[in-house]
One Martini backbone bead per residue (centre of mass of N, CA, C, O) as a GRO file, in nm:
protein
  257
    1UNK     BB    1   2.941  -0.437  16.906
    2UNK     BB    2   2.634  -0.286  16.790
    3UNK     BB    3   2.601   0.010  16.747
    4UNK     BB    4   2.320   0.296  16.755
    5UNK     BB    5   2.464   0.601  16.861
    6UNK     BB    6   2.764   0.503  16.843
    7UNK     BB    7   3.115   0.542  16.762
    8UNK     BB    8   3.399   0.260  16.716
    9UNK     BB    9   3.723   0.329  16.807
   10UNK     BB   10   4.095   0.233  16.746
   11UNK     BB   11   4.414   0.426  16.816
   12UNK     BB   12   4.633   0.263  16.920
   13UNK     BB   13   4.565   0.337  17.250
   14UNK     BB   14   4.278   0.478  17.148
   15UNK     BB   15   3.968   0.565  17.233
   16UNK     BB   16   3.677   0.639  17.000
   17UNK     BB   17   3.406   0.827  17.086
   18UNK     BB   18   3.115   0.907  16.819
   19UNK     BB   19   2.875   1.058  16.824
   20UNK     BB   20   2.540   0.916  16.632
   21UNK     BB   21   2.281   1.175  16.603
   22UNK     BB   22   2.190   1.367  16.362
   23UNK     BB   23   1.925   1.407  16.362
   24UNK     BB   24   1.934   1.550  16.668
   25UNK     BB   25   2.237   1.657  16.742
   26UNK     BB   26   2.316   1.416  16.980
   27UNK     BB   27   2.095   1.369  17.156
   28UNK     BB   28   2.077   1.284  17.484
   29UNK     BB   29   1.950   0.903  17.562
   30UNK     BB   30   1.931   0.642  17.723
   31UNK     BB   31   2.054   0.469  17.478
   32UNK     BB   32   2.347   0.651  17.486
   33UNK     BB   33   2.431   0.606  17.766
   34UNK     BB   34   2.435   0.298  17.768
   35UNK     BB   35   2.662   0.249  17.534
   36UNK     BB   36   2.868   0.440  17.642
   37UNK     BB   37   2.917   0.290  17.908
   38UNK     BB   38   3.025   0.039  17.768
   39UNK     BB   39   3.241   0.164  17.586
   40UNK     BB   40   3.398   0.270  17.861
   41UNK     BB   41   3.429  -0.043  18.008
   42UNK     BB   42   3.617  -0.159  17.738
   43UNK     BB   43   3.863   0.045  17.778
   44UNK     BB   44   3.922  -0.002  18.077
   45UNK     BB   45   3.974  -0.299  18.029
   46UNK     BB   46   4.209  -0.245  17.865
   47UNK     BB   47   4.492  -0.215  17.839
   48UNK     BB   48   4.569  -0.094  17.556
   49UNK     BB   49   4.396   0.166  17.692
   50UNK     BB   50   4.498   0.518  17.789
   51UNK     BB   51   4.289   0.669  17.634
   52UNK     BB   52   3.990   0.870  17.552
   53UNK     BB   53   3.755   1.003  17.296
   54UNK     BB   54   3.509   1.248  17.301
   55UNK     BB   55   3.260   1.298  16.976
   56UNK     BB   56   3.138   1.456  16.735
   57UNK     BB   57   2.997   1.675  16.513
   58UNK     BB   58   3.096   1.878  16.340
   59UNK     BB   59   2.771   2.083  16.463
   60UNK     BB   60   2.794   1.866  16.691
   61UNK     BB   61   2.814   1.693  17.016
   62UNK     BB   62   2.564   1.799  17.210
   63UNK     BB   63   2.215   1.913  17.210
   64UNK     BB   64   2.140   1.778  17.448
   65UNK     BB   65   1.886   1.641  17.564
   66UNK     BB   66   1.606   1.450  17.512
   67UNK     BB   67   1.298   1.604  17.516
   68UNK     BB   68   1.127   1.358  17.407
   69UNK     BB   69   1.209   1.178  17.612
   70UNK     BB   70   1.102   1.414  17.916
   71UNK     BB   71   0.830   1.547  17.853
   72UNK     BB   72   0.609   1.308  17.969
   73UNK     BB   73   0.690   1.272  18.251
   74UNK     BB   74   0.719   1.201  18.585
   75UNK     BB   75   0.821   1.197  18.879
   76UNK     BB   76   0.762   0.879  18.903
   77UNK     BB   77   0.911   0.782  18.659
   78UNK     BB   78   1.173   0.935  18.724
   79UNK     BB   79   1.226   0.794  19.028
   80UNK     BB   80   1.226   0.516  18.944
   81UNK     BB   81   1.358   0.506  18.645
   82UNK     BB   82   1.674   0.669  18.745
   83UNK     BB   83   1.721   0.918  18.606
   84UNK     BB   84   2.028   1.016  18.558
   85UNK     BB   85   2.204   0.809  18.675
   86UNK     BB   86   2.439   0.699  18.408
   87UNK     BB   87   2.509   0.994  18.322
   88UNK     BB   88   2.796   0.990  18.560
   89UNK     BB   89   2.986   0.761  18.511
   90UNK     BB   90   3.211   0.937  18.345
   91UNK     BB   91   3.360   1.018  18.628
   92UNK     BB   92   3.449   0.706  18.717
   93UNK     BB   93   3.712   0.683  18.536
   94UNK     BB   94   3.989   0.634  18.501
   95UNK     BB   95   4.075   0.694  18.257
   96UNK     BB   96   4.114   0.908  18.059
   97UNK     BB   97   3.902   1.200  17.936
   98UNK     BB   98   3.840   1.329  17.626
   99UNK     BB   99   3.709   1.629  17.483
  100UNK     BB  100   3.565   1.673  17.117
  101UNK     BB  101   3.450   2.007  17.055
  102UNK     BB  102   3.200   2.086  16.791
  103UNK     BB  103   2.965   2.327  16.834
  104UNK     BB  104   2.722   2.207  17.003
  105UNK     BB  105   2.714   2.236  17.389
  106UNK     BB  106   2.409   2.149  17.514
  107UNK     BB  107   2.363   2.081  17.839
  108UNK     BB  108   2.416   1.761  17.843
  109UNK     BB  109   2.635   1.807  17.710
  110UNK     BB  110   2.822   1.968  17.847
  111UNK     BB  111   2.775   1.770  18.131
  112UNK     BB  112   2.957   1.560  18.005
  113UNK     BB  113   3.211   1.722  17.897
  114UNK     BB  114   3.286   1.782  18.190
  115UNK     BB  115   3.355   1.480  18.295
  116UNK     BB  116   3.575   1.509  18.172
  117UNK     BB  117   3.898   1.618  18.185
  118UNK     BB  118   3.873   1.768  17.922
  119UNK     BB  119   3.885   2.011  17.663
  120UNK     BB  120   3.841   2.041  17.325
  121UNK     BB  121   3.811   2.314  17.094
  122UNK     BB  122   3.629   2.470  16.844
  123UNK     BB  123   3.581   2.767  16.759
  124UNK     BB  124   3.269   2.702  16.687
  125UNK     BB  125   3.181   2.657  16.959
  126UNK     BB  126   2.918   2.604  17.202
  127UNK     BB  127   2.803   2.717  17.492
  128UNK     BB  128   2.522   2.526  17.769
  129UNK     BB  129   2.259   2.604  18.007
  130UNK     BB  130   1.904   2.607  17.866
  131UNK     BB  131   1.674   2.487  18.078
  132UNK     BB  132   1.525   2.730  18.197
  133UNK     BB  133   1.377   2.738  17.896
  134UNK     BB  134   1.223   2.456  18.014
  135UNK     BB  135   1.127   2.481  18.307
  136UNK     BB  136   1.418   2.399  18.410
  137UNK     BB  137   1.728   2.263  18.498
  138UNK     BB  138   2.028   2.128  18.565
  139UNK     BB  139   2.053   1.720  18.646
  140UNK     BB  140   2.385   1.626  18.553
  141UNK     BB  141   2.591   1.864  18.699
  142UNK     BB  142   2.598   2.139  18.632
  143UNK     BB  143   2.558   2.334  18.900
  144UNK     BB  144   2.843   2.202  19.006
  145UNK     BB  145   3.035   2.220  18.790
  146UNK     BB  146   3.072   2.522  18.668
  147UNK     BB  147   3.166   2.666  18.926
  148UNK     BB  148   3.452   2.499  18.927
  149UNK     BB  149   3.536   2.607  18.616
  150UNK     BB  150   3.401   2.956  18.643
  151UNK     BB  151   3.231   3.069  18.862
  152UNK     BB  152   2.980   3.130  18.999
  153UNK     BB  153   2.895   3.425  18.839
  154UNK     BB  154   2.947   3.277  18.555
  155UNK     BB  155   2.739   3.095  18.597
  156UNK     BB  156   2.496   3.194  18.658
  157UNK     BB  157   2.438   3.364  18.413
  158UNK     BB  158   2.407   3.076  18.235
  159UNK     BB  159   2.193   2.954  18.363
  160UNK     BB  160   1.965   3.217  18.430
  161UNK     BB  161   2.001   3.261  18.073
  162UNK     BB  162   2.094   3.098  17.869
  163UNK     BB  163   2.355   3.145  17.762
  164UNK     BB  164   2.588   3.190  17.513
  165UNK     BB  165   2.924   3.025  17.476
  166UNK     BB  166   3.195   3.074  17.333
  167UNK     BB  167   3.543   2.951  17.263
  168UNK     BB  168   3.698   3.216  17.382
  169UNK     BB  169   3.538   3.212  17.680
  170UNK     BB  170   3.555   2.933  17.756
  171UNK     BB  171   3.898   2.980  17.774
  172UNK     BB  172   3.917   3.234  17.955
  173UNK     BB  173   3.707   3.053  18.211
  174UNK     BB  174   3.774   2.782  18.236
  175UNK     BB  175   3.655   2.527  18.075
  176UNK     BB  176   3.883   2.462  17.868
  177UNK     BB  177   4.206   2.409  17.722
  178UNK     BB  178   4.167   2.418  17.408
  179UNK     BB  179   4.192   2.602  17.082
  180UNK     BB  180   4.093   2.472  16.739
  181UNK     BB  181   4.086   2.398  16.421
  182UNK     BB  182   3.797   2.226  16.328
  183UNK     BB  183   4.040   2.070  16.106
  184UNK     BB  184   4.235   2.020  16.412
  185UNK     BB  185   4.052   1.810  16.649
  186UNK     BB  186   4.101   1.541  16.619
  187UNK     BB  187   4.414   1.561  16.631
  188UNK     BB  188   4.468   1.715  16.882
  189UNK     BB  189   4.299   1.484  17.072
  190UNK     BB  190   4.484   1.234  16.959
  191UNK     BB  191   4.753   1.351  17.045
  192UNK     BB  192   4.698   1.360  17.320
  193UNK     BB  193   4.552   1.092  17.330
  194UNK     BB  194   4.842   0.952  17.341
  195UNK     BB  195   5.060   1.085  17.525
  196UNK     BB  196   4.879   0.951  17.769
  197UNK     BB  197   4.938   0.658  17.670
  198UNK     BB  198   5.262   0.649  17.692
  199UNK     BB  199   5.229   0.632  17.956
  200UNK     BB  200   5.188   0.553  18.249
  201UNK     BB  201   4.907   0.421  18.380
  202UNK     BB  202   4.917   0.418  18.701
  203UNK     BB  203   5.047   0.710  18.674
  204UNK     BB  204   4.797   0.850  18.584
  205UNK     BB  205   4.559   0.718  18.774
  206UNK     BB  206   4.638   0.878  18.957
  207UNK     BB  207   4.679   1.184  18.888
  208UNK     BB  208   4.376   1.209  18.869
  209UNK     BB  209   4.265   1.141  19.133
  210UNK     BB  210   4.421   1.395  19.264
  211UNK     BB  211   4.297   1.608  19.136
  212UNK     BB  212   4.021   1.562  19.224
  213UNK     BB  213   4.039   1.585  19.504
  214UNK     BB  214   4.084   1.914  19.508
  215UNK     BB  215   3.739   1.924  19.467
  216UNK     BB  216   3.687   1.757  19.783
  217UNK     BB  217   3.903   1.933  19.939
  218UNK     BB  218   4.143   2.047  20.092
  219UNK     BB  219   4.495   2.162  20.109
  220UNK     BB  220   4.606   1.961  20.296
  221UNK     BB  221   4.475   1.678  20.230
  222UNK     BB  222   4.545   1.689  19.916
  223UNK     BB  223   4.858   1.694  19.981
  224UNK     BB  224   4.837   1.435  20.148
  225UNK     BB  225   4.763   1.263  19.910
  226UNK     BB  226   4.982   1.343  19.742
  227UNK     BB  227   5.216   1.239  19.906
  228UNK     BB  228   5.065   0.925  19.922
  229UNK     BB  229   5.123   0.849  19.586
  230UNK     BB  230   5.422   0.940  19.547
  231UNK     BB  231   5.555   0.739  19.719
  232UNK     BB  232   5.396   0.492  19.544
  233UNK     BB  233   5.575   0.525  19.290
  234UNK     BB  234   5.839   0.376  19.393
  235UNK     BB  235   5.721   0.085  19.334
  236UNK     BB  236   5.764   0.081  19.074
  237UNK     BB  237   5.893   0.022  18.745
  238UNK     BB  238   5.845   0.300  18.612
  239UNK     BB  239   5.990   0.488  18.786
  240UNK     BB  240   6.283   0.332  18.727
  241UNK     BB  241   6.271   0.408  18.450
  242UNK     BB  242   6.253   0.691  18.409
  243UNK     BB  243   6.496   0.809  18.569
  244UNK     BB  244   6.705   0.607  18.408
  245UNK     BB  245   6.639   0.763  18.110
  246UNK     BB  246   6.721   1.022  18.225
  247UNK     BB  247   7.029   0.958  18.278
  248UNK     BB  248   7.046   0.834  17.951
  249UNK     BB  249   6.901   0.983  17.730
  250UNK     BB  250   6.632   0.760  17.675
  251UNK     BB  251   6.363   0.659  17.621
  252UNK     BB  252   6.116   0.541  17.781
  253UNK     BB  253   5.975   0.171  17.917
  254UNK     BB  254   5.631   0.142  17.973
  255UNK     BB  255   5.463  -0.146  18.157
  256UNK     BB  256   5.249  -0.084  18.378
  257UNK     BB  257   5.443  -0.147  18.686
   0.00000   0.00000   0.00000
C-alpha cells in the first residue's frame, strides 16, 4: 500500500518506519497515526519480522501533535469522533519496538516514543511534554508514562514549565536507552532490532509482556507472572535449542516454535 505520511521498508527480519511530514517537522494528525497503526498491523502479522523501528528525520522525530488539526475542536466534536483513541495502539502491539529519536521530540512525538519499547536517540535530540504552553495538558498518555520513566518530580518539573530537556538529560533520568551520534543513529537502532530479530520470537513476546506487566502489578505478583511464563518457556523447541547449542558451543538455530 502506498502510504502517504509514512515510509514502509524491511531490512532483514526489521521493520522500519520512517515518519514522513517533513514540512511540518512530523506533527502528528490522525491520518498518519492511521497509517502507522496499519503498518504496525501489517509487521505484527508477518512471522518474518522480529521487531520494528519507528524513525523520523535528522531535525525531529515528530515535533508534537498536529495543532491544526485539534485547534478548531469542540468538546463533542473531540469527544464523539473518539480522539486520540488510536492513538495508543503502538503500545499494545506484542513485538518489540523500538524508537529512533533524533532532532524535536515533542508534545505527541514524546507520547509516541514512549509507546515504544525502549528509546534510542541522537546527541541532537531534544524532549519535551509542551502543552501547558498551548493551554492543555498531554492526553495520549503523556501525564502517566513520564512519571514510570523519570519519577514523578522529574515529569512534574517537564510538564508544569513545558521545558526542553537534551539528550544528556534524558538518558540520565531514565527516559532513552542510549545516546549515539546523529549520524550512527539508524545503524545503532537497526542493529539493536536485528539483534532482538535474532532471538526467538515467542520468547522475545513474553519477555516483553513480562517486563510490562511490572509497570501494572506488585512485585509479588509480577514475580508470580514471571515465573509462570518461565516455566513455559520449556515447552518450546527454542528453549531446548538454545540450551543444547550452549551445550554444544554454538550459535543456536531459532524456529520461532
Amino acid at each position: 500500500m502506498a502510504y502517504q505520511n509514512i515510509i514502509i521498508e524491511t531490512r532483514g527480519h526489521t521493520g522500519l518506519v520512517t515518519l514522513n511530514r517533513p514540512q511540518a517537522l512530523n506533527a502528528l494528525n490522525e491520518a498518519l497515526i492511521a497509517e502507522l497503526n496499519e503498518a504496525l498491523a501489517a509487521f505484527e502479522a508477518d512471522p518474518l519480522i522480529g521487531c520494528t523501528v519507528i524513525t523520523g528525520s535528522e531535525k525531529a522525530f515528530a515535533a508534537g501533535a498536529d495543532v491544526k488539526e485539534m485547534a478548531q475542536k469542540t468538546y463533542v466534536d473531540a469527544y464523539l469522533g473518539k480522539f486520540l483513541e488510536g492513538w495508543t495502539r503502538i503500545s499494545e502491539t506484542r513485538k518489540p519496538v523500538i524508537a529512533a529519536v533524533s532532532g524535536f521530540c515533542l508534545g505527541g512525538g514524546l507520547e509516541l516514543a514512549m509507546m515504544c519499547d525502549f528509546i534510542i536517540a541522537s546527541e541532537t535530540a531534544r524532549f519535551a511534554l509542551p502543552e501547558i504552553t498551548l493551554g492543555i495538558m498531554p492526553g495520549a498518555g503523556g501525564t502517566q508514562r513520564l512519571p514510570r520513566f523519570i519519577g514523578k518530580a522529574k515529569a512534574m518539573d517537564l510538564i508544569l514549565t513545558g521545558r526542553m530537556m537534551d539528550a544528556a538529560e534524558a538518558e540520565r533520568s531514565g527516559l532513552i536507552a542510549r545516546v549515539v551520534s546523529p549520524e550512527k543513529l539508524l545503524d545503532e537502532a537497526l542493529a539493536a532490532a536485528a539483534r532482538i530479530a535474532s532471538f526467538s520470537q515467542p520468547i522475545v513476546m513474553m519477555a516483553k509482556e513480562t517486563v510490562n506487566r511490572a509497570e501494572e502489578t506488585t512485585l509479588s505478583e509480577g514475580s508470580r507472572f514471571e515465573r509462570r511464563l518461565f516455566l513455559s518457556m520449556f515447552a518450546t523447541a527454542d528453549q531446548k535449542e538454545g540450551m543444547q547449542a550452549f551445550i554444544e558451543k554454538r550459535k543456536p538455530s531459532f524456529r520461532n516454535q
